[in-house]
XYZ file of C-alpha atoms in Angstrom:
581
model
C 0.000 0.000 0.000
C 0.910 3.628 -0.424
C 1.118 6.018 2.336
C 0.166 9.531 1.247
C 3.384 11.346 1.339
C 5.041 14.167 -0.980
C 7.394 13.512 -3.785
C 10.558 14.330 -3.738
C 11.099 18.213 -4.813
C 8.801 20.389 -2.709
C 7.669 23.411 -3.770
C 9.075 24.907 -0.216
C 12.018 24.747 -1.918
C 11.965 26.004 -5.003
C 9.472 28.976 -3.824
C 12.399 30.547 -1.320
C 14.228 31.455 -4.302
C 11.289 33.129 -5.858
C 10.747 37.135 -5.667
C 7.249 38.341 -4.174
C 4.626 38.459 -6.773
C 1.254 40.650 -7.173
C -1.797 39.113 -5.489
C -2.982 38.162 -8.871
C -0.084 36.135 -10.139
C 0.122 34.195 -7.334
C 0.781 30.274 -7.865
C -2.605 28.328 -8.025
C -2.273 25.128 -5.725
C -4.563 23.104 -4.508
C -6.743 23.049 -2.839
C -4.599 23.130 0.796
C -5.295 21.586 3.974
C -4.002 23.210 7.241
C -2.544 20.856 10.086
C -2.353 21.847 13.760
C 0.167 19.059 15.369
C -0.138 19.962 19.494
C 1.975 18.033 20.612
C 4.095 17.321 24.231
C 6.958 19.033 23.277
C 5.910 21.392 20.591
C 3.333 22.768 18.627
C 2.767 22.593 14.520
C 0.912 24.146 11.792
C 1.504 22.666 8.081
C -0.203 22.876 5.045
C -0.260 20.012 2.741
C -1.629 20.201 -1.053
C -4.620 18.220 -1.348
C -4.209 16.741 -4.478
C -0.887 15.664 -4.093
C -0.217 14.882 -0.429
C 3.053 17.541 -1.026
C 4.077 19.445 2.340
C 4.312 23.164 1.508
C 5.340 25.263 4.325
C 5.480 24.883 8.094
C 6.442 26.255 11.318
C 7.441 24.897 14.253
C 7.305 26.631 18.334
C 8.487 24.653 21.167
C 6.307 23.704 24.379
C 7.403 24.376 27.710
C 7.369 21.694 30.575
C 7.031 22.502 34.322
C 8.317 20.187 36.901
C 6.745 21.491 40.302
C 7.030 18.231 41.867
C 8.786 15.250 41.560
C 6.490 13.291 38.878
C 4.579 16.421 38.236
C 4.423 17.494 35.014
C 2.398 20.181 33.638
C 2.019 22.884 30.644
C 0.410 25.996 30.238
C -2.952 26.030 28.191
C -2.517 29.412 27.058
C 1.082 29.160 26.044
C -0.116 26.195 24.040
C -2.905 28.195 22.725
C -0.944 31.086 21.645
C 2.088 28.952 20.247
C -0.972 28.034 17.321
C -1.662 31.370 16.528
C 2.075 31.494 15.941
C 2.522 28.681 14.000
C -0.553 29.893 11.709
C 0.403 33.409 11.402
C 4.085 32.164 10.517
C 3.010 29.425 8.098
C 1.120 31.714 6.329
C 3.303 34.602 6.109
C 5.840 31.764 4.627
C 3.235 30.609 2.199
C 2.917 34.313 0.818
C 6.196 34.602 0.377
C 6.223 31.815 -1.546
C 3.550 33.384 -3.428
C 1.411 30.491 -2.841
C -2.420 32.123 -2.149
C -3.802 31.450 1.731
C -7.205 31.233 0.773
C -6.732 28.180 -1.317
C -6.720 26.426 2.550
C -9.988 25.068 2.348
C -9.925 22.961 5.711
C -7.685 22.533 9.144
C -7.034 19.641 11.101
C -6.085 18.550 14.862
C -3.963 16.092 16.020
C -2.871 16.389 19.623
C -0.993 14.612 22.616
C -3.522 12.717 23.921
C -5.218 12.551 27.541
C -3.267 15.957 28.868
C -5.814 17.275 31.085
C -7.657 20.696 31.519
C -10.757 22.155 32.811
C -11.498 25.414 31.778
C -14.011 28.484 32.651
C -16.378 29.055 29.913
C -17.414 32.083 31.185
C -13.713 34.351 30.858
C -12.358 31.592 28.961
C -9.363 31.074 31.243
C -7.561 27.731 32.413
C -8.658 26.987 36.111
C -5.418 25.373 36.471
C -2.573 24.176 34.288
C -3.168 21.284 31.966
C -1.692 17.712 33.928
C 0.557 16.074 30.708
C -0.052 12.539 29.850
C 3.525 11.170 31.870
C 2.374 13.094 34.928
C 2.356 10.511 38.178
C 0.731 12.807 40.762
C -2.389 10.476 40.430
C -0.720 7.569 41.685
C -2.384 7.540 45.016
C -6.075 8.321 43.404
C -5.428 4.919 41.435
C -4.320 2.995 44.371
C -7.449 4.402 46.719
C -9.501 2.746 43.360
C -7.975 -0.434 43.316
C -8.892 -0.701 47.018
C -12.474 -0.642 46.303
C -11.742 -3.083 43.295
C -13.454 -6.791 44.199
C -9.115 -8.137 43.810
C -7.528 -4.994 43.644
C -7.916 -5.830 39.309
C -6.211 -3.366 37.290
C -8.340 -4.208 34.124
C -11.708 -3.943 36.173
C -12.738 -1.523 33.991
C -10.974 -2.753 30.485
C -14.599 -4.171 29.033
C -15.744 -0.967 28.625
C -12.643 1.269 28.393
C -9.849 -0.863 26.691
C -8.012 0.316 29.042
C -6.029 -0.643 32.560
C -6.220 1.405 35.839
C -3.657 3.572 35.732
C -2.330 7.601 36.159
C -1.919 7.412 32.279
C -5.222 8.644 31.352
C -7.651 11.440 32.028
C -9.973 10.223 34.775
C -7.928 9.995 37.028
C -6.147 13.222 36.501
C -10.119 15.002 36.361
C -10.836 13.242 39.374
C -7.310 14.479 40.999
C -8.293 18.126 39.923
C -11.904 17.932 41.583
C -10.469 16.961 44.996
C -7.465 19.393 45.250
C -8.244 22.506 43.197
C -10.789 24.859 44.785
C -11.544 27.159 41.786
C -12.482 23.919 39.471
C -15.086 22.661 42.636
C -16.480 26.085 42.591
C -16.546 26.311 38.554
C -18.371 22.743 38.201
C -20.820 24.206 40.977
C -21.581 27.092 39.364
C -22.127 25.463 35.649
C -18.506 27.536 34.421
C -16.089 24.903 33.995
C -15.507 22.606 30.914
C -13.081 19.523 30.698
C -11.513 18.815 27.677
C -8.234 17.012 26.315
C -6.048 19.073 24.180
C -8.112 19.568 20.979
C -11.430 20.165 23.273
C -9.545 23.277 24.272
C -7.972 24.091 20.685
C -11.045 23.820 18.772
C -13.211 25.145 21.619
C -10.900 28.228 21.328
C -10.327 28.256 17.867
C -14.339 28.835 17.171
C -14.855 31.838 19.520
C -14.107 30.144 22.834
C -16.582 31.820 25.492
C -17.989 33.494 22.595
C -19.799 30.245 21.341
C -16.978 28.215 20.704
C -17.798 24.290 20.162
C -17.109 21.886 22.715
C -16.297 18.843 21.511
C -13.753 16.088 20.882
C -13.196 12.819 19.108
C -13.765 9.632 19.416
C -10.156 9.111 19.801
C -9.140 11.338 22.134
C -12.387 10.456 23.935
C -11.181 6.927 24.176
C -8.307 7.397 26.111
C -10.120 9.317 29.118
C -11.350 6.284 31.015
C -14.756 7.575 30.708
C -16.199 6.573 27.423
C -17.444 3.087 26.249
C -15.500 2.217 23.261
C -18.449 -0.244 22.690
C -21.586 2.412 22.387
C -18.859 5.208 21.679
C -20.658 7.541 24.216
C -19.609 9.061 27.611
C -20.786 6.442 29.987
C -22.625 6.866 32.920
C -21.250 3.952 35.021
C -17.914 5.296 34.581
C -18.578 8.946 35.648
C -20.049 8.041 38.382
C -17.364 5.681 39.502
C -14.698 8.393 38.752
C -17.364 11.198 40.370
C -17.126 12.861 37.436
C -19.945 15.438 36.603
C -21.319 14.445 32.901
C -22.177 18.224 32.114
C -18.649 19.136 32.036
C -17.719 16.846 29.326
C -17.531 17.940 25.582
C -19.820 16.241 22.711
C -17.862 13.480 21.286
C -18.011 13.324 17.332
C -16.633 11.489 14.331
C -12.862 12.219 13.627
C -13.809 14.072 10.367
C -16.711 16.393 10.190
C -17.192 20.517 10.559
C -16.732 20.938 13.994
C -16.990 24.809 13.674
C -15.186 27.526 11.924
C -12.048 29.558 12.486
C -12.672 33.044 14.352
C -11.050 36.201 13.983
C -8.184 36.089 16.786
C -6.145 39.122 17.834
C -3.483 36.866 17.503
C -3.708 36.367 14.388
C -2.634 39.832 12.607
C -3.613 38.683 9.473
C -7.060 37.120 9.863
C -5.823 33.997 8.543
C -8.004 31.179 8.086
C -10.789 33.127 9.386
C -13.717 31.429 8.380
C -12.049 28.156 7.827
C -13.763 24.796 8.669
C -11.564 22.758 11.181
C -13.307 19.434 10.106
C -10.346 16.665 11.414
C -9.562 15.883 14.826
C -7.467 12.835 15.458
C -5.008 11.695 18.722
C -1.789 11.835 17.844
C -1.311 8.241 17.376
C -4.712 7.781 15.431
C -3.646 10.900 13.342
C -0.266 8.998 12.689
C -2.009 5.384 11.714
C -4.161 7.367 8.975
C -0.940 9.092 7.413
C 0.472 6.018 7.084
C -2.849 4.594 5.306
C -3.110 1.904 7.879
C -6.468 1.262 7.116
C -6.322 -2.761 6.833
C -6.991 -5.244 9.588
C -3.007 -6.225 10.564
C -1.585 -3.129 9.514
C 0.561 -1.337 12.017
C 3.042 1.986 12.390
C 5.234 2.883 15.344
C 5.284 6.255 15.847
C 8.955 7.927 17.457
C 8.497 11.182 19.421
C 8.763 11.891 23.427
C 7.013 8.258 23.986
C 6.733 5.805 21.285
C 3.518 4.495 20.539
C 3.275 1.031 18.156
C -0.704 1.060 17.088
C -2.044 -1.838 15.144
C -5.359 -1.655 13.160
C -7.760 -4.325 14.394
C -10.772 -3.748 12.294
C -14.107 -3.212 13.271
C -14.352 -5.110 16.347
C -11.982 -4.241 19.359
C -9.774 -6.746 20.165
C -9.107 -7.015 24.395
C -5.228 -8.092 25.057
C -4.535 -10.462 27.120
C -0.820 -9.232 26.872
C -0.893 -5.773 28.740
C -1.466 -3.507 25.437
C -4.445 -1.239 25.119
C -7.730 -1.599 23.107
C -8.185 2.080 21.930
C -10.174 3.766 18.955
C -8.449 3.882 15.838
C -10.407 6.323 13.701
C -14.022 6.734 12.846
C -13.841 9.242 9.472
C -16.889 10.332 9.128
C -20.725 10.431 11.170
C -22.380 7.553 9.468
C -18.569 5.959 8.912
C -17.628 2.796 10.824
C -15.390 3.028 13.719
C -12.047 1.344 13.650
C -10.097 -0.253 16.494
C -6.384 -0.852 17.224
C -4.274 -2.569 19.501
C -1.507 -0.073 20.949
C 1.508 -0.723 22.841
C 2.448 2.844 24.392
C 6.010 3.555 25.865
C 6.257 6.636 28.347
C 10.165 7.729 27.499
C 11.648 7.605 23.931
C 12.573 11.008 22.674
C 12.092 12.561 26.384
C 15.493 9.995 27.081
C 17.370 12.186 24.713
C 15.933 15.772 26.048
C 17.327 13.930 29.441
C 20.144 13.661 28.098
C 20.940 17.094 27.181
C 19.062 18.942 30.001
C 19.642 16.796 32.851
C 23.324 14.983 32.916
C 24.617 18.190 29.724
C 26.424 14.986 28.103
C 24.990 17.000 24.654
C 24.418 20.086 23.846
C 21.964 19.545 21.038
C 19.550 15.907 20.111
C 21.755 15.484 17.400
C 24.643 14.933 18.945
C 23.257 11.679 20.616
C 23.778 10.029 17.323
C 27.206 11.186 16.352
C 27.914 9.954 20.150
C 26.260 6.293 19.452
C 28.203 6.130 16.557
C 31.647 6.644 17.636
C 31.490 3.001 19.804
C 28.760 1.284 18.675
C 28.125 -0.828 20.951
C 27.117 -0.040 25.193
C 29.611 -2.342 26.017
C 27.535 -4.074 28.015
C 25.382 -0.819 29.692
C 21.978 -1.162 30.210
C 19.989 1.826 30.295
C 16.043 1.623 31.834
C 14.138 4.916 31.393
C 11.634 4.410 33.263
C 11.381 8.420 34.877
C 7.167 8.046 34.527
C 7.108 4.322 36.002
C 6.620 1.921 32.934
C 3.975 1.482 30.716
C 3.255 -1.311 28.080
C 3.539 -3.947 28.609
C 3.907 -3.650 32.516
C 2.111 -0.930 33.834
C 4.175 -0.794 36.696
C 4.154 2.580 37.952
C 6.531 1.477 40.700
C 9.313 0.945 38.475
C 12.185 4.024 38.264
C 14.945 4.837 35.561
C 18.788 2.797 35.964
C 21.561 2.963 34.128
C 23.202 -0.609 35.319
C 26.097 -2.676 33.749
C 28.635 0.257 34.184
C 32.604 -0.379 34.499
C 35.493 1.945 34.259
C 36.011 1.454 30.865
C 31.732 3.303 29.980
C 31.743 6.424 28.866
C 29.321 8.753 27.806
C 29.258 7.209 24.106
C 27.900 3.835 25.562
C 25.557 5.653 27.586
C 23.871 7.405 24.461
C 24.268 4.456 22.651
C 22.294 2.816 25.596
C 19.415 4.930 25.659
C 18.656 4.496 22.430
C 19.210 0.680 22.438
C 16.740 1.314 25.804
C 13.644 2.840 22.734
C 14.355 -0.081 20.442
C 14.262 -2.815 23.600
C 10.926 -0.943 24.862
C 9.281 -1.264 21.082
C 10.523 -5.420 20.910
C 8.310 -6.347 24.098
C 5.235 -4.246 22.663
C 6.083 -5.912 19.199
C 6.084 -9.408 21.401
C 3.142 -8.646 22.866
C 1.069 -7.751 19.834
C 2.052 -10.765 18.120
C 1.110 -12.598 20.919
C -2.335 -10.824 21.121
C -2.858 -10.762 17.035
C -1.414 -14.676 16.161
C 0.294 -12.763 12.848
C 3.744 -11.782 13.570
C 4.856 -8.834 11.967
C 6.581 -9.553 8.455
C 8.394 -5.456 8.655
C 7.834 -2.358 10.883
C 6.739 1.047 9.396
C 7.714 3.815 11.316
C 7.433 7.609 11.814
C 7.931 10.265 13.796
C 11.068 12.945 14.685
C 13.350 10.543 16.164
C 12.803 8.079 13.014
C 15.526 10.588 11.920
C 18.696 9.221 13.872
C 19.765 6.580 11.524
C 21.683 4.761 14.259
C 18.353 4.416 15.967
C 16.579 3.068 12.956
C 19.397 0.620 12.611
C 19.459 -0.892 16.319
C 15.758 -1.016 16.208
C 15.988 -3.485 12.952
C 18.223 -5.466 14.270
C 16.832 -5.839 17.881
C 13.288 -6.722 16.107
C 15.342 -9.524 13.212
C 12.775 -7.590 11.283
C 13.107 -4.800 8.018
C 12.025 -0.970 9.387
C 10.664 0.977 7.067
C 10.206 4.948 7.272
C 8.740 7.007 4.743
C 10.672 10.095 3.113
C 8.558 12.414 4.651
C 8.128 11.338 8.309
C 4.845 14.128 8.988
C 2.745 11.715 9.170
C 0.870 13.113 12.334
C -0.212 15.809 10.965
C -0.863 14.426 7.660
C -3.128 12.378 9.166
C -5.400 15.161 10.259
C -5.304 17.012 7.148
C -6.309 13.791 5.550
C -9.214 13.294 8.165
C -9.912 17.617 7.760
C -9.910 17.572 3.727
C -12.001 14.409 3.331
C -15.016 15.286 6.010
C -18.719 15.790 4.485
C -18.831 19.616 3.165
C -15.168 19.438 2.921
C -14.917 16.964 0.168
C -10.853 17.771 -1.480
C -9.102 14.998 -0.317
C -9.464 11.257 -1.147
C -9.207 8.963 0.934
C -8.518 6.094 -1.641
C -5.558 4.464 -1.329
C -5.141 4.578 -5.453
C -5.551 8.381 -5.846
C -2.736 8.850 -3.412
C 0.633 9.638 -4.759
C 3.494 7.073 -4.696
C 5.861 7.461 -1.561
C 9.591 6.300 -1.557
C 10.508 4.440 1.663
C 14.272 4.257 3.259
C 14.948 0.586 4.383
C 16.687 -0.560 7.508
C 17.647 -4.506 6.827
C 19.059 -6.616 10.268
C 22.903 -6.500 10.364
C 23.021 -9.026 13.198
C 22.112 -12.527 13.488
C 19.291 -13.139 15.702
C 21.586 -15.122 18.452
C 22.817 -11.831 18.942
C 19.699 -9.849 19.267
C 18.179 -12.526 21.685
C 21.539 -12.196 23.940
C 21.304 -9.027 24.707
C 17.354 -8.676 24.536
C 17.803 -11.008 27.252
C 20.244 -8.814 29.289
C 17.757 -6.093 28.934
C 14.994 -7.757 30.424
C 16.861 -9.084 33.810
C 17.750 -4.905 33.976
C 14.009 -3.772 33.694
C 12.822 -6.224 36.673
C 15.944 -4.593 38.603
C 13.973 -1.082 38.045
C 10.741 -2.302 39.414
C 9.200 -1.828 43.576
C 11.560 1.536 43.297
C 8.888 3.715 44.200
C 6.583 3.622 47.011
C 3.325 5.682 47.246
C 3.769 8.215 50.759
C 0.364 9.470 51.922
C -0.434 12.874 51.990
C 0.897 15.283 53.865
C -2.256 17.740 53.846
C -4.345 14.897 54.247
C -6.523 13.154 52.074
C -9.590 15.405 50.797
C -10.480 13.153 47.864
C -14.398 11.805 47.900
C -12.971 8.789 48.584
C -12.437 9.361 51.947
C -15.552 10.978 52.811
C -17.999 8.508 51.803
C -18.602 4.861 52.795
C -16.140 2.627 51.403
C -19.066 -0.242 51.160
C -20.572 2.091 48.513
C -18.143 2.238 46.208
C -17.653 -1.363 46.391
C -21.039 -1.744 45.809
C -21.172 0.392 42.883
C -17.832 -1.803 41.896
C -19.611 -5.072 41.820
C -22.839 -3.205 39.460
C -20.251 -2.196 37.343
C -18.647 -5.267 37.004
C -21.639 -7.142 36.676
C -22.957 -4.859 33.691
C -19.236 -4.757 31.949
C -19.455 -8.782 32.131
C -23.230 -8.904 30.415
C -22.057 -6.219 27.761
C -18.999 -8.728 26.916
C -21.300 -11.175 26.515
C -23.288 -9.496 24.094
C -19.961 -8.653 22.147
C -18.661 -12.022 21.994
């Protein structure tokens, strides 16, 4: 299959040499699709040409982190916000100097880090707090007070309905964590003010007038990794709100991932008025967004997405698979209202491009990302060094939030070139158990690995990640395939109607190929080696209690109600598997 990527040649290229032309001569392309990509650390706006799948222009702003705690992690709504109105106004102020006309953009997109948390005033329009990121652990103890009113303390109690395990990974939790310790949101969700939403709730809410009739809504893809929403029914469920305490009027509509959501307002921001009036009619989770760029749209077919975490997503069709193998059931895509929803099996790993940024912020053994590569390169090998990055606890296929970051098999002879070399031997390690895991769960073993995303760039990386998996990686020569993804879902929506969809109308893509260099003896050895150091990194971390004490609902209520409502839930999750199977 083809993956709908440009050709070599873009017209980026040859338009920078070009001298500013009159309004009318302008060069007639498209039509254009416009592509936010929010993601953890930074934020995207690119414009593809319809008709070919050709990237025009971009711009790029980087995303602050805080750290206020240990395991805290957190990001500014607004700066997040405002960082799209800069990567708009830039992108088209590049695009008109290429002389390429702005109002050929017919139709935006979203794709966005997934399950980052706010809640919002709808009223002023302001954050009530700052959005909790995806890695953030502060939830730890709200998940353990959960799995005490669990009948077996079962991590996968809710996984019927959700797909998903227990853990501070996804939204509930964090929503819940917000109710019990932030004053302003209790007061907002009393008084009918606040809004939740993940990332593109806010962005699009925003982006069509915010508290001036902007649209609340999301996807069913984003909505799927909240903990609150039946992947089965593909509605907000009641049962789960009320197990999380979650108010069900603060919750956004959920729609298809491509349809008008609303149109682009004038923002002071934007100087211009750029894409004022502009349908933003795709909205896809980052990983979903990635899976359609990479036309995965075949039962079997699977991508593995590079970036902070690494995600490995593989399309299961139109009935959700449940692992039995500690990966996720999540929702792949659903492109269109009266389209059928797709599932996918995903393995998701908390730390692959963050290990780098470590790297360079936190031990200064680089200056830039780049020179992790150059560093890997110069030994090739970790002689022996074994490096665990496990700084959010571990995900897939664990979930073992317990588990903390080690660097073990050190001698006098390591240096900082085996250490680099180890953390990205530590990426490729985390993506063979998912891969193991999903072959386990899907009975077809994987005959090659397509792959995407920034770090797909390191060729060392690429390398060590075919040989670890004895298998070919594949990458395609333009590795956007996020945000192509939502342009894809934005251009083809009902009303829209500029892009197909069809895998034959899509423009041929070259691939670069990564063959095995090692025989698999090898591979096994010191696959092997890395397991025995990831059970070293487990039981690290233990949970301390509070020191303010503990003003979550759960400890002002009965605990024999919640296990009560536990058992109803249970009860009703077995009957609707049941039904399914």
């Amino acid at each position: 299959f083809c993956s709908a990527v440009p050709r070599p040649g873009s017209s980026r290229r040859r338009g920078s040499r070009a001298a500013p032309m009159a309004a009318s001569d302008r060069v007639v392309l498209g039509p254009l699709v416009g592509s936010i990509d929010q993601g953890t650390s930074s934020t995207r706006f690119l414009v593809f040409n319809a008709k070919t799948a050709e990237l025009l222009s971009h711009h790029q702003v980087e995303i602050k982190q805080k750290f206020p705690k240990e395991g805290w992690v957190e990001q500014d709504p607004k700066e997040i916000l405002q960082s799209v109105y800069e990567c708009v106004e830039k992108t088209c102020e590049k695009l008109n100097q290429l002389n390429i006309d702005i109002t050929n953009i017919k139709a935006v997109g979203v794709s966005n880090q997934r399950e980052t948390t706010v809640v919002w005033d709808k009223t002023t329009g302001e954050p009530l707090y700052d959005a909790i990121v995806w890695l953030d652990l502060r939830t730890q103890p709200t998940v353990e007070r959960l799995l005490k009113i669990i009948p077996g303390q079962n991590k996968s109690f809710l996984k019927t309905k959700t797909g998903l395990p227990l853990s501070t990974y996804f939204s509930a939790v964090k929503l819940r964590w917000l109710l019990d310790n932030v004053e302003e949101i209790r007061q907002a969700v009393h008084d009918g003010r606040a809004m939740f939403g993940t990332i593109d709730s806010w962005l699009i809410w925003s982006l069509t007038g915010g508290k001036n009739g902007g649209v609340h809504c999301t996807d069913v893809t984003n909505a799927s990794r909240t903990m609150l929403f039946n992947i089965h029914s593909l509605e907000w469920d009641p049962e789960l709100c009320h197990f999380f305490d979650v108010p069900m009027e603060i919750l956004p509509k959920v729609r298809s991932s491509s349809e008008i959501y609303g149109l682009m307002k004038m923002c002071p921001s934007l100087k211009s008025g750029a894409l004022t009036g502009v349908p933003i009619s795709g909205c896809l989770g980052d990983q979903s967004a990635a899976l359609v760029g990479q036309m995965c749209f075949k039962d079997g077919q699977a991508k593995n997405t590079y970036g902070t975490g690494c995600f490995l997503l593989c399309n299961t069709g139109q009935k959700p698979v449940l692992s039995e193998h500690g990966l996720l059931t999540t929702v792949a895509y659903k492109l269109g209202r009266d389209k059928p929803v797709s599932y996918a099996l995903e393995g998701s790993v908390a730390i692959a491009g963050a290990v780098v940024r470590w790297l360079r912020d936190n031990l200064g053994i680089v200056k830039s990302s780049s020179e992790v590569e150059k560093l890997a390169s110069e030994v090739g090998t970790s002689y022996g060094c074994y490096f665990v990055p496990a700084f959010s606890g571990l995900y897939a296929p664990y979930w073992e939030p317990t588990a903390r970051g080690i660097i073990c098999g050190l001698t006098q002879f390591t240096n900082k070139n085996h250490i680099a070399f180890a953390a990205l031997e530590a990426v490729c390690f985390q993506t063979r158990e998912i891969l193991d895991a999903m072959n386990k769960d899907c009975g077809i073993p994987l005959s090659e690995l397509q792959v995407d995303g920034g770090m797909t760039n390191n060729k060392i990386l690429m390398q060590l990640q075919a040989d670890i998996l004895c298998i070919p990686v594949v990458k395609p020569s333009m590795p956007e395939t996020t945000a192509l993804g939502a342009a894809m879902a934005a251009g083809a929506a009902e009303g829209v109607g500029v892009w197909s969809l069809n895998p034959e109308d899509l423009t041929a893509v070259t691939w670069e190929r990564f063959e095995p260099q090692i025989n698999p003896e090898e591979s096994e050895y010191r696959y092997a080696r890395w397991k025995k150091a990831v059970m070293k990194s487990m039981g690290w971390e233990i949970s301390e209690p509070q020191a303010n004490g503990d003003s979550s609902i759960f400890s002002s209520l009965p605990l024999g109600f919640y296990i009560v409502s536990s058992m109803i839930m249970l009860i009703g999750a077995k009957y609707i598997s049941g039904i399914d199977k």
